[in-house]
mmCIF file of C-alpha atoms in Angstrom:
data_model
loop_
_atom_site.group_PDB
_atom_site.id
_atom_site.type_symbol
_atom_site.label_atom_id
_atom_site.label_comp_id
_atom_site.label_asym_id
_atom_site.label_seq_id
_atom_site.Cartn_x
_atom_site.Cartn_y
_atom_site.Cartn_z
ATOM 1 C CA UNK A 6 -10.302 18.886 44.213
ATOM 2 C CA UNK A 7 -13.763 19.870 42.883
ATOM 3 C CA UNK A 8 -12.328 21.047 39.279
ATOM 4 C CA UNK A 9 -11.722 17.537 38.742
ATOM 5 C CA UNK A 10 -15.340 16.384 38.786
ATOM 6 C CA UNK A 11 -16.406 15.360 35.237
ATOM 7 C CA UNK A 12 -12.656 15.024 33.910
ATOM 8 C CA UNK A 13 -12.849 11.164 34.296
ATOM 9 C CA UNK A 14 -15.831 10.436 32.532
ATOM 10 C CA UNK A 15 -14.354 13.370 29.321
ATOM 11 C CA UNK A 16 -11.137 11.405 29.454
ATOM 12 C CA UNK A 17 -12.747 7.935 29.170
ATOM 13 C CA UNK A 18 -15.370 8.992 26.245
ATOM 14 C CA UNK A 19 -12.097 10.149 24.183
ATOM 15 C CA UNK A 20 -10.036 6.869 25.928
ATOM 16 C CA UNK A 21 -11.623 4.069 23.407
ATOM 17 C CA UNK A 22 -10.800 5.796 20.138
ATOM 18 C CA UNK A 23 -8.351 4.291 17.703
ATOM 19 C CA UNK A 24 -6.254 7.007 16.651
ATOM 20 C CA UNK A 25 -5.099 5.802 12.989
ATOM 21 C CA UNK A 26 -3.149 8.520 12.653
ATOM 22 C CA UNK A 27 -0.398 7.545 15.069
ATOM 23 C CA UNK A 28 -0.299 4.056 14.531
ATOM 24 C CA UNK A 29 0.468 4.923 11.009
ATOM 25 C CA UNK A 30 3.181 7.155 11.575
ATOM 26 C CA UNK A 31 4.582 4.471 13.817
ATOM 27 C CA UNK A 32 4.044 1.853 10.682
ATOM 28 C CA UNK A 33 6.205 4.743 7.926
ATOM 29 C CA UNK A 34 8.659 5.021 10.529
ATOM 30 C CA UNK A 35 9.565 1.114 10.636
ATOM 31 C CA UNK A 36 8.954 1.349 6.600
ATOM 32 C CA UNK A 37 11.927 4.793 6.880
ATOM 33 C CA UNK A 38 14.042 2.584 8.645
ATOM 34 C CA UNK A 39 13.760 -0.845 6.747
ATOM 35 C CA UNK A 40 13.816 1.268 3.257
ATOM 36 C CA UNK A 41 17.088 2.753 4.079
ATOM 37 C CA UNK A 42 19.019 -0.627 5.186
ATOM 38 C CA UNK A 43 17.679 -2.272 2.148
ATOM 39 C CA UNK A 44 19.109 0.664 0.007
ATOM 40 C CA UNK A 45 22.406 -0.049 1.807
ATOM 41 C CA UNK A 46 22.573 -3.352 1.293
ATOM 42 C CA UNK A 47 21.208 -3.142 -2.345
ATOM 43 C CA UNK A 48 22.031 -0.208 -3.527
ATOM 44 C CA UNK A 49 19.044 0.809 -4.543
ATOM 45 C CA UNK A 50 15.575 2.603 -2.845
ATOM 46 C CA UNK A 51 12.392 1.095 -2.810
ATOM 47 C CA UNK A 52 10.535 2.631 -5.701
ATOM 48 C CA UNK A 53 5.980 2.943 -6.230
ATOM 49 C CA UNK A 54 4.973 4.043 -9.796
ATOM 50 C CA UNK A 55 1.491 5.921 -9.843
ATOM 51 C CA UNK A 56 -0.945 5.979 -13.033
ATOM 52 C CA UNK A 57 -3.388 8.411 -12.775
ATOM 53 C CA UNK A 58 -5.591 9.233 -15.453
ATOM 54 C CA UNK A 59 -7.328 12.523 -16.187
ATOM 55 C CA UNK A 60 -8.289 15.316 -13.907
ATOM 56 C CA UNK A 61 -9.992 13.960 -11.072
ATOM 57 C CA UNK A 62 -9.711 16.323 -7.793
ATOM 58 C CA UNK A 63 -10.338 13.870 -5.447
ATOM 59 C CA UNK A 64 -7.763 11.543 -7.328
ATOM 60 C CA UNK A 65 -5.428 14.099 -7.531
ATOM 61 C CA UNK A 66 -5.616 15.027 -3.890
ATOM 62 C CA UNK A 67 -5.288 11.137 -3.201
ATOM 63 C CA UNK A 68 -1.816 10.800 -5.089
ATOM 64 C CA UNK A 69 -0.349 14.014 -3.680
ATOM 65 C CA UNK A 70 -0.963 12.508 -0.186
ATOM 66 C CA UNK A 71 0.885 9.171 -1.399
ATOM 67 C CA UNK A 72 3.536 11.006 -2.943
ATOM 68 C CA UNK A 73 4.251 12.680 -0.035
ATOM 69 C CA UNK A 74 4.375 9.710 1.987
ATOM 70 C CA UNK A 75 6.611 8.014 -0.300
ATOM 71 C CA UNK A 76 8.709 11.505 0.611
ATOM 72 C CA UNK A 77 8.379 10.810 4.368
ATOM 73 C CA UNK A 78 9.614 6.852 3.923
ATOM 74 C CA UNK A 79 12.563 7.071 1.742
ATOM 75 C CA UNK A 80 10.570 5.451 -1.058
ATOM 76 C CA UNK A 81 11.161 6.827 -4.992
ATOM 77 C CA UNK A 82 7.838 7.476 -6.371
ATOM 78 C CA UNK A 83 7.120 8.515 -9.945
ATOM 79 C CA UNK A 84 3.773 9.699 -11.199
ATOM 80 C CA UNK A 85 2.285 9.047 -14.492
ATOM 81 C CA UNK A 86 -0.367 11.537 -15.325
ATOM 82 C CA UNK A 87 -1.972 10.059 -18.560
ATOM 83 C CA UNK A 88 -4.715 12.462 -20.445
ATOM 84 C CA UNK A 89 -8.257 12.114 -20.147
ATOM 85 C CA UNK A 90 -9.075 10.765 -23.063
ATOM 86 C CA UNK A 91 -5.695 8.513 -23.247
ATOM 87 C CA UNK A 92 -6.979 5.361 -24.848
ATOM 88 C CA UNK A 93 -6.813 1.652 -23.651
ATOM 89 C CA UNK A 94 -3.878 0.921 -25.915
ATOM 90 C CA UNK A 95 -1.620 3.991 -24.432
ATOM 91 C CA UNK A 96 -2.935 2.960 -20.840
ATOM 92 C CA UNK A 97 -2.075 -0.618 -21.625
ATOM 93 C CA UNK A 98 1.159 0.631 -22.926
ATOM 94 C CA UNK A 99 2.157 2.877 -20.057
ATOM 95 C CA UNK A 100 1.629 0.181 -17.631
ATOM 96 C CA UNK A 101 3.343 -2.696 -19.434
ATOM 97 C CA UNK A 102 6.656 -0.235 -19.407
ATOM 98 C CA UNK A 103 6.451 0.095 -15.805
ATOM 99 C CA UNK A 104 6.395 -4.069 -15.165
ATOM 100 C CA UNK A 105 9.644 -3.760 -17.751
ATOM 101 C CA UNK A 106 11.203 -1.252 -15.846
ATOM 102 C CA UNK A 107 13.574 -3.014 -13.314
ATOM 103 C CA UNK A 108 14.198 0.392 -10.967
ATOM 104 C CA UNK A 109 9.997 0.072 -10.347
ATOM 105 C CA UNK A 110 9.250 -2.018 -7.984
ATOM 106 C CA UNK A 111 5.434 -1.362 -7.155
ATOM 107 C CA UNK A 112 2.734 -0.286 -9.314
ATOM 108 C CA UNK A 113 -0.712 1.402 -8.172
ATOM 109 C CA UNK A 114 -3.567 2.446 -10.834
ATOM 110 C CA UNK A 115 -5.376 5.300 -9.087
ATOM 111 C CA UNK A 116 -9.125 4.793 -9.329
ATOM 112 C CA UNK A 117 -11.748 5.215 -10.396
ATOM 113 C CA UNK A 118 -11.045 5.571 -14.173
ATOM 114 C CA UNK A 119 -12.418 7.527 -17.114
ATOM 115 C CA UNK A 120 -15.501 5.743 -17.814
ATOM 116 C CA UNK A 121 -14.400 4.763 -21.340
ATOM 117 C CA UNK A 122 -11.436 2.685 -20.034
ATOM 118 C CA UNK A 123 -11.702 -0.803 -18.906
ATOM 119 C CA UNK A 124 -10.365 -0.611 -15.193
ATOM 120 C CA UNK A 125 -10.041 -4.762 -14.752
ATOM 121 C CA UNK A 126 -7.938 -4.822 -18.180
ATOM 122 C CA UNK A 127 -5.742 -2.265 -17.337
ATOM 123 C CA UNK A 128 -5.642 -3.790 -13.760
ATOM 124 C CA UNK A 129 -5.062 -7.437 -15.010
ATOM 125 C CA UNK A 130 -1.941 -5.828 -16.692
ATOM 126 C CA UNK A 131 -0.240 -4.871 -13.831
ATOM 127 C CA UNK A 132 2.418 -8.104 -12.846
ATOM 128 C CA UNK A 133 1.446 -9.844 -9.531
ATOM 129 C CA UNK A 134 4.540 -9.130 -8.363
ATOM 130 C CA UNK A 135 4.402 -5.461 -8.181
ATOM 131 C CA UNK A 136 0.742 -5.339 -7.869
ATOM 132 C CA UNK A 137 0.829 -2.800 -4.524
ATOM 133 C CA UNK A 138 -2.520 -3.024 -4.063
ATOM 134 C CA UNK A 139 -3.116 -6.500 -3.992
ATOM 135 C CA UNK A 140 -5.881 -6.296 -6.353
ATOM 136 C CA UNK A 141 -4.374 -8.573 -9.372
ATOM 137 C CA UNK A 142 -6.407 -12.096 -9.236
ATOM 138 C CA UNK A 143 -3.336 -13.891 -8.189
ATOM 139 C CA UNK A 144 -2.517 -12.415 -5.333
ATOM 140 C CA UNK A 145 -6.594 -12.076 -4.545
ATOM 141 C CA UNK A 146 -6.420 -16.198 -5.035
ATOM 142 C CA UNK A 147 -3.258 -16.632 -2.663
ATOM 143 C CA UNK A 148 -5.131 -14.315 0.190
ATOM 144 C CA UNK A 149 -8.123 -16.906 -0.087
ATOM 145 C CA UNK A 150 -6.083 -20.188 -0.232
ATOM 146 C CA UNK A 151 -5.528 -21.528 2.980
ATOM 147 C CA UNK A 152 -1.295 -21.856 3.993
ATOM 148 C CA UNK A 153 -0.754 -19.233 0.798
ATOM 149 C CA UNK A 154 0.012 -15.628 1.113
ATOM 150 C CA UNK A 155 -0.142 -13.004 -1.175
ATOM 151 C CA UNK A 156 2.337 -10.438 -2.129
ATOM 152 C CA UNK A 157 0.479 -7.420 -1.190
ATOM 153 C CA UNK A 158 -2.671 -7.848 0.791
ATOM 154 C CA UNK A 159 -5.030 -4.855 0.043
ATOM 155 C CA UNK A 160 -4.203 -1.691 1.569
ATOM 156 C CA UNK A 161 -7.445 -0.787 3.895
ATOM 157 C CA UNK A 162 -7.833 -4.438 4.860
ATOM 158 C CA UNK A 163 -4.041 -4.598 5.509
ATOM 159 C CA UNK A 164 -4.201 -1.443 7.890
ATOM 160 C CA UNK A 165 -7.470 -2.350 9.842
ATOM 161 C CA UNK A 166 -5.784 -5.918 10.965
ATOM 162 C CA UNK A 167 -2.813 -3.521 11.991
ATOM 163 C CA UNK A 168 -4.971 -1.587 13.837
ATOM 164 C CA UNK A 169 -6.276 -4.737 15.995
ATOM 165 C CA UNK A 170 -3.071 -6.010 16.357
ATOM 166 C CA UNK A 171 -1.491 -2.832 17.962
ATOM 167 C CA UNK A 172 -4.468 -2.603 20.350
ATOM 168 C CA UNK A 173 -4.119 -6.545 21.005
ATOM 169 C CA UNK A 174 -7.600 -7.540 20.061
ATOM 170 C CA UNK A 175 -8.348 -11.207 20.407
ATOM 171 C CA UNK A 176 -10.086 -12.584 17.474
ATOM 172 C CA UNK A 177 -9.927 -16.305 18.141
ATOM 173 C CA UNK A 178 -13.466 -17.708 18.371
ATOM 174 C CA UNK A 179 -15.307 -14.291 18.402
ATOM 175 C CA UNK A 180 -17.754 -13.234 16.148
ATOM 176 C CA UNK A 181 -16.674 -10.543 13.267
ATOM 177 C CA UNK A 182 -19.013 -8.836 11.095
ATOM 178 C CA UNK A 183 -18.148 -7.188 7.859
ATOM 179 C CA UNK A 184 -20.546 -5.084 6.277
ATOM 180 C CA UNK A 185 -20.263 -4.723 2.408
ATOM 181 C CA UNK A 186 -18.154 -7.194 -0.095
ATOM 182 C CA UNK A 187 -16.141 -5.117 -1.949
ATOM 183 C CA UNK A 188 -13.027 -6.518 -3.786
ATOM 184 C CA UNK A 189 -11.303 -3.652 -1.991
ATOM 185 C CA UNK A 190 -12.222 -4.204 1.663
ATOM 186 C CA UNK A 191 -15.001 -6.316 2.350
ATOM 187 C CA UNK A 192 -13.803 -9.834 0.828
ATOM 188 C CA UNK A 193 -10.500 -9.142 1.824
ATOM 189 C CA UNK A 194 -10.943 -8.258 5.224
ATOM 190 C CA UNK A 195 -13.485 -11.016 6.010
ATOM 191 C CA UNK A 196 -10.722 -13.686 4.527
ATOM 192 C CA UNK A 197 -8.109 -11.972 7.257
ATOM 193 C CA UNK A 198 -10.301 -11.805 9.776
ATOM 194 C CA UNK A 199 -10.992 -15.574 9.350
ATOM 195 C CA UNK A 200 -7.084 -16.209 9.047
ATOM 196 C CA UNK A 201 -6.748 -14.913 12.298
ATOM 197 C CA UNK A 202 -9.277 -17.389 13.662
ATOM 198 C CA UNK A 203 -12.657 -15.374 14.156
ATOM 199 C CA UNK A 204 -15.865 -16.483 12.984
ATOM 200 C CA UNK A 205 -16.828 -14.738 10.117
ATOM 201 C CA UNK A 206 -20.418 -13.116 8.851
ATOM 202 C CA UNK A 207 -20.805 -11.157 5.834
ATOM 203 C CA UNK A 208 -23.827 -8.781 5.221
ATOM 204 C CA UNK A 209 -24.564 -6.576 1.961
ATOM 205 C CA UNK A 210 -27.039 -4.650 0.234
ATOM 206 C CA UNK A 211 -29.124 -8.007 -0.164
ATOM 207 C CA UNK A 212 -29.563 -9.040 3.223
ATOM 208 C CA UNK A 213 -32.580 -8.136 5.308
ATOM 209 C CA UNK A 214 -32.015 -4.660 7.441
ATOM 210 C CA UNK A 215 -33.769 -6.976 10.819
ATOM 211 C CA UNK A 216 -30.710 -9.428 9.694
ATOM 212 C CA UNK A 217 -28.172 -7.141 10.026
ATOM 213 C CA UNK A 218 -29.209 -5.236 12.963
ATOM 214 C CA UNK A 219 -29.538 -8.642 15.232
ATOM 215 C CA UNK A 220 -26.061 -9.600 13.511
ATOM 216 C CA UNK A 221 -24.350 -6.081 14.602
ATOM 217 C CA UNK A 222 -25.885 -6.890 17.886
ATOM 218 C CA UNK A 223 -24.133 -10.241 18.441
ATOM 219 C CA UNK A 224 -20.990 -9.293 16.996
ATOM 220 C CA UNK A 225 -17.512 -8.682 18.792
ATOM 221 C CA UNK A 226 -15.562 -6.936 15.990
ATOM 222 C CA UNK A 227 -18.074 -5.144 13.283
ATOM 223 C CA UNK A 228 -16.381 -3.923 10.029
ATOM 224 C CA UNK A 229 -18.233 -1.353 7.872
ATOM 225 C CA UNK A 230 -17.673 -0.636 4.321
ATOM 226 C CA UNK A 231 -20.791 0.463 3.189
ATOM 227 C CA UNK A 232 -20.442 4.251 2.108
ATOM 228 C CA UNK A 233 -23.205 5.285 3.770
ATOM 229 C CA UNK A 234 -23.522 8.392 6.375
ATOM 230 C CA UNK A 235 -24.166 7.204 9.292
ATOM 231 C CA UNK A 236 -26.174 4.100 8.503
ATOM 232 C CA UNK A 237 -25.389 1.598 11.096
ATOM 233 C CA UNK A 238 -27.002 3.144 14.178
ATOM 234 C CA UNK A 239 -25.002 3.635 17.369
ATOM 235 C CA UNK A 240 -27.775 1.488 19.515
ATOM 236 C CA UNK A 241 -27.243 -1.468 17.352
ATOM 237 C CA UNK A 242 -23.505 -1.877 18.365
ATOM 238 C CA UNK A 243 -22.988 -4.745 21.532
ATOM 239 C CA UNK A 244 -21.455 -3.604 24.777
ATOM 240 C CA UNK A 245 -17.538 -3.763 24.878
ATOM 241 C CA UNK A 246 -17.367 -4.476 20.821
ATOM 242 C CA UNK A 247 -14.426 -3.655 18.654
ATOM 243 C CA UNK A 248 -16.213 -1.048 16.000
ATOM 244 C CA UNK A 249 -13.780 -0.289 12.637
ATOM 245 C CA UNK A 250 -15.703 2.325 10.177
ATOM 246 C CA UNK A 251 -14.008 2.245 7.115
ATOM 247 C CA UNK A 252 -17.090 4.462 5.566
ATOM 248 C CA UNK A 253 -15.583 8.294 4.532
ATOM 249 C CA UNK A 254 -18.955 10.374 3.143
ATOM 250 C CA UNK A 255 -19.096 13.763 2.701
ATOM 251 C CA UNK A 256 -21.985 15.070 4.001
ATOM 252 C CA UNK A 257 -23.508 19.601 3.904
ATOM 253 C CA UNK A 258 -22.242 21.456 6.878
ATOM 254 C CA UNK A 259 -22.608 24.886 5.965
ATOM 255 C CA UNK A 260 -20.395 25.901 9.337
ATOM 256 C CA UNK A 261 -17.446 24.018 7.437
ATOM 257 C CA UNK A 262 -15.210 26.111 5.310
ATOM 258 C CA UNK A 263 -15.348 23.900 2.238
ATOM 259 C CA UNK A 264 -19.435 23.662 3.017
ATOM 260 C CA UNK A 265 -19.351 19.526 3.746
ATOM 261 C CA UNK A 266 -17.541 17.444 7.048
ATOM 262 C CA UNK A 267 -16.510 13.790 6.562
ATOM 263 C CA UNK A 268 -18.385 11.150 8.663
ATOM 264 C CA UNK A 269 -17.961 7.355 8.810
ATOM 265 C CA UNK A 270 -20.774 4.866 8.107
ATOM 266 C CA UNK A 271 -21.258 4.277 11.771
ATOM 267 C CA UNK A 272 -23.408 6.930 14.105
ATOM 268 C CA UNK A 273 -19.733 7.792 16.196
ATOM 269 C CA UNK A 274 -20.996 9.505 19.518
ATOM 270 C CA UNK A 275 -23.711 7.052 19.880
ATOM 271 C CA UNK A 276 -21.576 3.621 19.147
ATOM 272 C CA UNK A 277 -19.031 4.951 20.937
ATOM 273 C CA UNK A 278 -20.514 5.094 24.052
ATOM 274 C CA UNK A 279 -21.024 1.213 23.413
ATOM 275 C CA UNK A 280 -17.989 0.427 21.715
ATOM 276 C CA UNK A 281 -14.967 -1.039 23.631
ATOM 277 C CA UNK A 282 -12.895 0.656 20.721
ATOM 278 C CA UNK A 283 -13.930 2.525 17.665
ATOM 279 C CA UNK A 284 -12.369 4.245 14.889
ATOM 280 C CA UNK A 285 -12.741 8.189 14.068
ATOM 281 C CA UNK A 286 -13.940 9.740 10.805
ATOM 282 C CA UNK A 287 -11.301 11.393 9.439
ATOM 283 C CA UNK A 288 -8.285 9.682 11.943
ATOM 284 C CA UNK A 289 -8.886 6.260 11.671
ATOM 285 C CA UNK A 290 -9.013 4.043 9.085
ATOM 286 C CA UNK A 291 -7.663 6.341 6.026
ATOM 287 C CA UNK A 292 -4.629 7.253 7.398
ATOM 288 C CA UNK A 293 -3.585 3.217 7.844
ATOM 289 C CA UNK A 294 -4.337 2.638 3.719
ATOM 290 C CA UNK A 295 -1.975 5.210 3.268
ATOM 291 C CA UNK A 296 0.828 3.698 5.643
ATOM 292 C CA UNK A 297 -0.045 0.163 4.134
ATOM 293 C CA UNK A 298 0.781 1.132 0.789
ATOM 294 C CA UNK A 299 4.289 2.031 2.339
ATOM 295 C CA UNK A 300 4.359 -1.198 3.796
ATOM 296 C CA UNK A 301 3.432 -3.216 0.525
ATOM 297 C CA UNK A 302 6.084 -1.203 -1.294
ATOM 298 C CA UNK A 303 8.896 -2.003 0.596
ATOM 299 C CA UNK A 304 7.617 -5.659 0.775
ATOM 300 C CA UNK A 305 7.722 -5.948 -3.093
ATOM 301 C CA UNK A 306 11.056 -3.718 -3.531
ATOM 302 C CA UNK A 307 12.648 -5.996 -0.994
ATOM 303 C CA UNK A 308 11.241 -9.303 -2.480
ATOM 304 C CA UNK A 309 12.679 -7.870 -5.905
ATOM 305 C CA UNK A 310 15.920 -6.830 -4.765
ATOM 306 C CA UNK A 311 16.869 -10.070 -2.173
ATOM 307 C CA UNK A 312 14.987 -12.955 -4.090
ATOM 308 C CA UNK A 313 13.850 -15.521 -1.422
ATOM 309 C CA UNK A 314 16.370 -18.538 -1.479
#
């Protein structure tokens, strides 16, 4: 039995990884079955419309991934590609047309937009009933109002909550620290954690570093969405904490085919030695975001096709 020496340690090192890919597959399979049932009952499959403006390579990759996920889930997808030099009026008209199209249940405008366009104005035009990203001020307000529920919750925060749920992470009375305060991740995840009865602290670029370090050391759950590679040091993490790394940062790596690799905000190898659970990058939060987009599309379609009495 000597060959077994060291194996348990290696297994334990990998054991605390949250497999976002696996959990996302489960969510997508659930959506596929429910989409099938909805189509059987109402004669219409859920439909997601994606508006993409300009030629950004990264945006095109994201949109392709979203379309592929739709196909997997039995969701119809419509891609509306507008040229880089489209006017605000033309882009607005495209969104209004989708609002009025009864066969479309969910609308997403792929960000960032070319600099000459006002993204706030364009996003505000999306009907809150079709706002699959949960960015409309009405949905954001409902999320922030105790006892109310938005029609859709932003996909990344929703995906984080799903990962915590699958791993039975008890949040009641626990200290949760959110690093970052964007309306896409930081602010909505802090509200969701609060709803789950965690004691939530939010820190950001204006928080003194020594305060961040101290707070990370006290936190039972850390959610990092700062967008800086390896900024959160593994040594800061409290023993037994749950670490959710939302950062997707490209760093130069000559040994890789593309010349770079993706890393999170958290120094993974060191943090993994202390954390009870930790999300890898890639393969953690990323796949969950698209899975929750599918779940949000299904939810909006079902609210549209079977309006609550």
